C-alpha cells in the first residue's frame, strides 16, 4: 500500500450553466520518499490536484488516501488538523502575511500548537539557518526579495515537520538561479525524508525529480 | 549589532493573539479608520445619552419645582372649597383634618428621594374686626417653594407674630406693611403681602402653622398638604399609591394636568434622542460594513492562507474577533472619556445653566463598550462568514 493513493478522482467546476471538468478519473500512487513533479499545459488540472491533495478543495467523486486516512471522510476540522500535521504548502506567489515579520510568518503554524517559547525559538533558529535567513528574521516580509520570500514560505511550510510538501509552481516567480536555490532546498528536504510534490512548467525541475506526472486535459498521461 | 541584541531580548511566544496585535499595529491606517469610525458613532450616542439625561433632569426639575403635583386632603371630605383646581368643599374647615405625624409618613415611602417639597396647611375661618377671614397656617419656607408664582411685597414672615396678607385681603382691610391686626386676642404684624395671584390665596391671611395650631387648639393638625415630587424617573401614580398606603386616612390626588404636560415634554426629548441615536448607529454600521466589505478580498486571501497552514474555523474566528474586539474596546474607552467632555461643552448651551455638574454614571462606559463591540461585530460578521464559507482553494485564487 502506497503512502498516497488517489483513486478515480474527478473534480468538476460549475460556473453558471457551464461544466468545467478540471480533472477526471485520475489514479495515482505516490510513495513515502518520492520527489514528484506534476507538469502539463496551463489549465490541465495541476493546481486542482494539489488543492485536493491538501484538502483545500473537495472532489466531485473519487477519494484520496493519505497514510491510510481517507481524507474526504473527515470533518473540516479534522482536515485542518491533517493539514497542520501532515502537509506544508508552498505557492507561486508566496502567500505570506504582509503585516508580519519573517519570524512571525515562519512561526504561524506553531501559534496554534502547544510549543512553548523556548521550543518555538529552537525550531525557528534551526529553520532560519537552513533557509539562510537568520539575519533577516525581524524584517517585514514585503522588504524581502522574491527568493527570500519564497524561502520564508518554505520555512513556514516545514516548521511543523510535515511529511508532505505540496508546492504549486514555487519557482514560477523567480529567476532561474534563485529558482535553482529553491529546488536545492526541496531536494535536501526530500533527502531528509519528506515527500515532495512540485507542480511546474519548468523542464529543469522535471529533471531533478524522481517521478514525473504529466497532465493533459484533466487526465494523467501514461 | 544593537538591533540583533534587542531582538534577542524581545523574544516572544507566537500565539494567535500576536497575529491580531500585529495586524492592528502594523496596518495603522486601517486600524485608525476602524477605531475612528467606531469612536465617532459611540461618542455621538453616548454624548446624546448624557446630554438628554441631564436636560431631562433639568426640565423635569424646573417643572417639578414649578408647583405641587400631589395634593393630600382628609378622606371623608364633603367640603366645597376649591383649592388649586381641586374641590375642597364648603369652608367648614374644622370638621376634617389630618395629623401632621401621619403626613410625614410620606417621607418613608419607597420613592422618598423623589419627594421634593411638603407644604402643609391648616385652614381656619376666623375674623378680623368682625369680618370673615380665611386664615392659613403654613410653613413659609416650604410654601414659597411650591408657589413659585408668589410675589411678596415687603418681607416673608420669619416670626410667629408676623403675617402675610393676600392681595384682596390687604385692600379689604386697607393694610400696610408693619400694620397690626388682632385675631382671637393675638396681635400680628403684617410683614408683607402678595401681588394678585387670581386664586384663593388673594383672600387669605397666612400665618405660621404652629401659631395657628396653638391658637385654635389644633396641635399637630392640618387641613391639607401640597407635595412637589420630582418625577423624571418615576411615574407619579407610583408615588400616589405608595403615599396612599402610608396615609390611610388621607385622600391622595395627583394633579394630572401638571404631570401630563411635564411628562410629554420630557418624553419627547427622550424619544427624540433615542431616535437620533438609532439613526447614528444604523448609518455607522452600514458605513463600517461597506468599508469592511471593500477589503473583503484581502481578508479572504488572508483567511485562505491561514487555512492552508492548517487553521480551523475556530482559530480564524478567534483571530478576527480579537482584532475587532480590541479596536472596539479602544474606541469605547476614547468615546466614554470624550463624551463627558463634549457633554460638558454642550449642556450649558442647552440648559442655560453654566454650572451643571454631570454626574458620572457607570452605565455609560458599559453602554459605550456594548455599542462599539456589537457594532464592530455586526459589521465584520458578514465578511468573516463569507470568507469562511468559501472553499480555501478559491480563496487563495482570489489574489
Ligand atoms: N474555482 C474554479 N471555478 C471554475 N473553474 C475552475 C476553478 N478552478 C479551476 N478551474 C478550471 O479548471 C481547470 C483546471 O484548472 P487548474 O488551476 O487546476 O489548472 P492548472 O493546470 O493549475 O493551470 P496553470 O498551469 O495555468 O496554473 C481550468 O480550466 C480552470 O479554468
Ligand atoms: Mg495552477
Tab-separated table of N, CA and C and ligand atoms in Angstrom, chain A residues 13-15 20-23 40-49 57 92 168-169 199 201, chain B residues 393-394 397, ligand 1:
chain	number	residue	atom	x	y	z
A	13	UNK	N	-16.021	21.763	-12.017
A	13	UNK	CA	-16.472	23.089	-11.548
A	13	UNK	C	-17.707	23.477	-12.319
A	14	UNK	N	-18.599	24.147	-11.648
A	14	UNK	CA	-19.778	24.670	-12.332
A	14	UNK	C	-19.703	26.180	-12.270
A	15	UNK	N	-19.624	26.786	-13.439
A	15	UNK	CA	-19.728	28.239	-13.403
A	15	UNK	C	-20.916	28.611	-14.271
A	20	UNK	N	-17.111	22.611	-16.037
A	20	UNK	CA	-15.696	22.522	-16.403
A	20	UNK	C	-15.106	21.319	-15.684
A	21	UNK	N	-14.660	20.366	-16.464
A	21	UNK	CA	-14.085	19.173	-15.879
A	21	UNK	C	-12.587	19.418	-15.678
A	22	UNK	N	-12.193	19.816	-14.470
A	22	UNK	CA	-10.804	20.200	-14.203
A	22	UNK	C	-9.900	18.974	-14.194
A	23	UNK	N	-10.319	17.913	-13.479
A	23	UNK	CA	-9.616	16.635	-13.592
A	23	UNK	C	-10.658	15.525	-13.609
A	40	UNK	N	2.250	19.828	-17.195
A	40	UNK	CA	1.136	19.824	-18.132
A	40	UNK	C	0.815	21.243	-18.533
A	41	UNK	N	0.020	21.354	-19.599
A	41	UNK	CA	-0.319	22.687	-20.104
A	41	UNK	C	-1.134	23.456	-19.083
A	42	UNK	N	-1.193	24.739	-19.293
A	42	UNK	CA	-1.999	25.579	-18.428
A	42	UNK	C	-3.468	25.151	-18.507
A	43	UNK	N	-4.090	25.013	-17.383
A	43	UNK	CA	-5.497	24.612	-17.353
A	43	UNK	C	-5.701	23.116	-17.396
A	44	UNK	N	-4.604	22.343	-17.281
A	44	UNK	CA	-4.756	20.894	-17.406
A	44	UNK	C	-5.159	20.236	-16.091
A	45	UNK	N	-5.179	21.023	-14.988
A	45	UNK	CA	-5.694	20.470	-13.730
A	45	UNK	C	-4.661	20.246	-12.651
A	46	UNK	N	-3.447	20.774	-12.825
A	46	UNK	CA	-2.370	20.532	-11.857
A	46	UNK	C	-2.695	21.138	-10.488
A	47	UNK	N	-3.083	22.434	-10.490
A	47	UNK	CA	-3.375	23.098	-9.213
A	47	UNK	C	-4.578	22.460	-8.525
A	48	UNK	N	-5.535	22.042	-9.356
A	48	UNK	CA	-6.713	21.390	-8.789
A	48	UNK	C	-6.305	20.117	-8.039
A	49	UNK	N	-5.423	19.341	-8.650
A	49	UNK	CA	-4.962	18.117	-7.996
A	49	UNK	C	-4.287	18.443	-6.659
A	57	UNK	N	-9.843	21.609	-1.139
A	57	UNK	CA	-10.897	21.528	-2.124
A	57	UNK	C	-11.555	20.165	-1.967
A	92	UNK	N	3.165	29.692	-5.677
A	92	UNK	CA	3.916	30.505	-6.624
A	92	UNK	C	4.092	31.943	-6.128
A	168	UNK	N	3.118	24.577	-5.472
A	168	UNK	CA	2.485	24.910	-6.748
A	168	UNK	C	3.311	25.973	-7.462
A	169	UNK	N	4.093	25.551	-8.457
A	169	UNK	CA	4.988	26.436	-9.201
A	169	UNK	C	5.814	27.326	-8.285
A	199	UNK	N	4.399	21.157	-8.554
A	199	UNK	CA	3.764	21.457	-9.834
A	199	UNK	C	4.671	22.420	-10.566
A	201	UNK	N	6.131	24.074	-14.695
A	201	UNK	CA	6.209	24.133	-16.151
A	201	UNK	C	7.636	23.896	-16.612
B	393	UNK	N	-9.376	26.795	-1.600
B	393	UNK	CA	-8.608	26.872	-2.841
B	393	UNK	C	-9.082	28.056	-3.669
B	394	UNK	N	-10.379	28.356	-3.587
B	394	UNK	CA	-10.900	29.519	-4.313
B	394	UNK	C	-10.462	30.801	-3.614
B	397	UNK	N	-7.134	31.666	-4.785
B	397	UNK	CA	-7.073	32.144	-6.177
B	397	UNK	C	-7.495	33.599	-6.282
C	1	LIG	N1	-12.813	27.784	-8.943
C	1	LIG	C1	-12.929	27.445	-10.230
C	1	LIG	N2	-14.084	27.654	-10.863
C	1	LIG	C2	-14.235	27.308	-12.152
C	1	LIG	N3	-13.290	26.754	-12.867
C	1	LIG	C3	-12.097	26.492	-12.294
C	1	LIG	C4	-11.864	26.841	-10.934
C	1	LIG	N4	-10.595	26.481	-10.620
C	1	LIG	C5	-10.069	25.934	-11.760
C	1	LIG	N5	-10.970	25.966	-12.746
C	1	LIG	C6	-10.775	25.428	-14.112
C	1	LIG	O1	-10.313	24.100	-14.011
C	1	LIG	C7	-9.326	23.846	-14.968
C	1	LIG	C8	-8.054	23.401	-14.262
C	1	LIG	O2	-7.528	24.488	-13.527
C	1	LIG	P1	-6.160	24.393	-12.731
C	1	LIG	O3	-5.996	25.686	-11.983
C	1	LIG	O4	-6.151	23.163	-11.968
C	1	LIG	O5	-5.119	24.326	-13.920
C	1	LIG	P2	-3.533	24.353	-13.852
C	1	LIG	O6	-3.075	23.119	-14.514
C	1	LIG	O7	-3.054	24.604	-12.488
C	1	LIG	O8	-3.203	25.605	-14.782
C	1	LIG	P3	-1.990	26.642	-14.649
C	1	LIG	O9	-0.788	25.946	-15.151
C	1	LIG	O10	-2.382	27.758	-15.533
C	1	LIG	O11	-1.874	27.035	-13.223
C	1	LIG	C9	-9.158	25.118	-15.753
C	1	LIG	O12	-9.938	25.012	-16.927
C	1	LIG	C10	-9.711	26.170	-14.862
C	1	LIG	O13	-10.256	27.231	-15.606
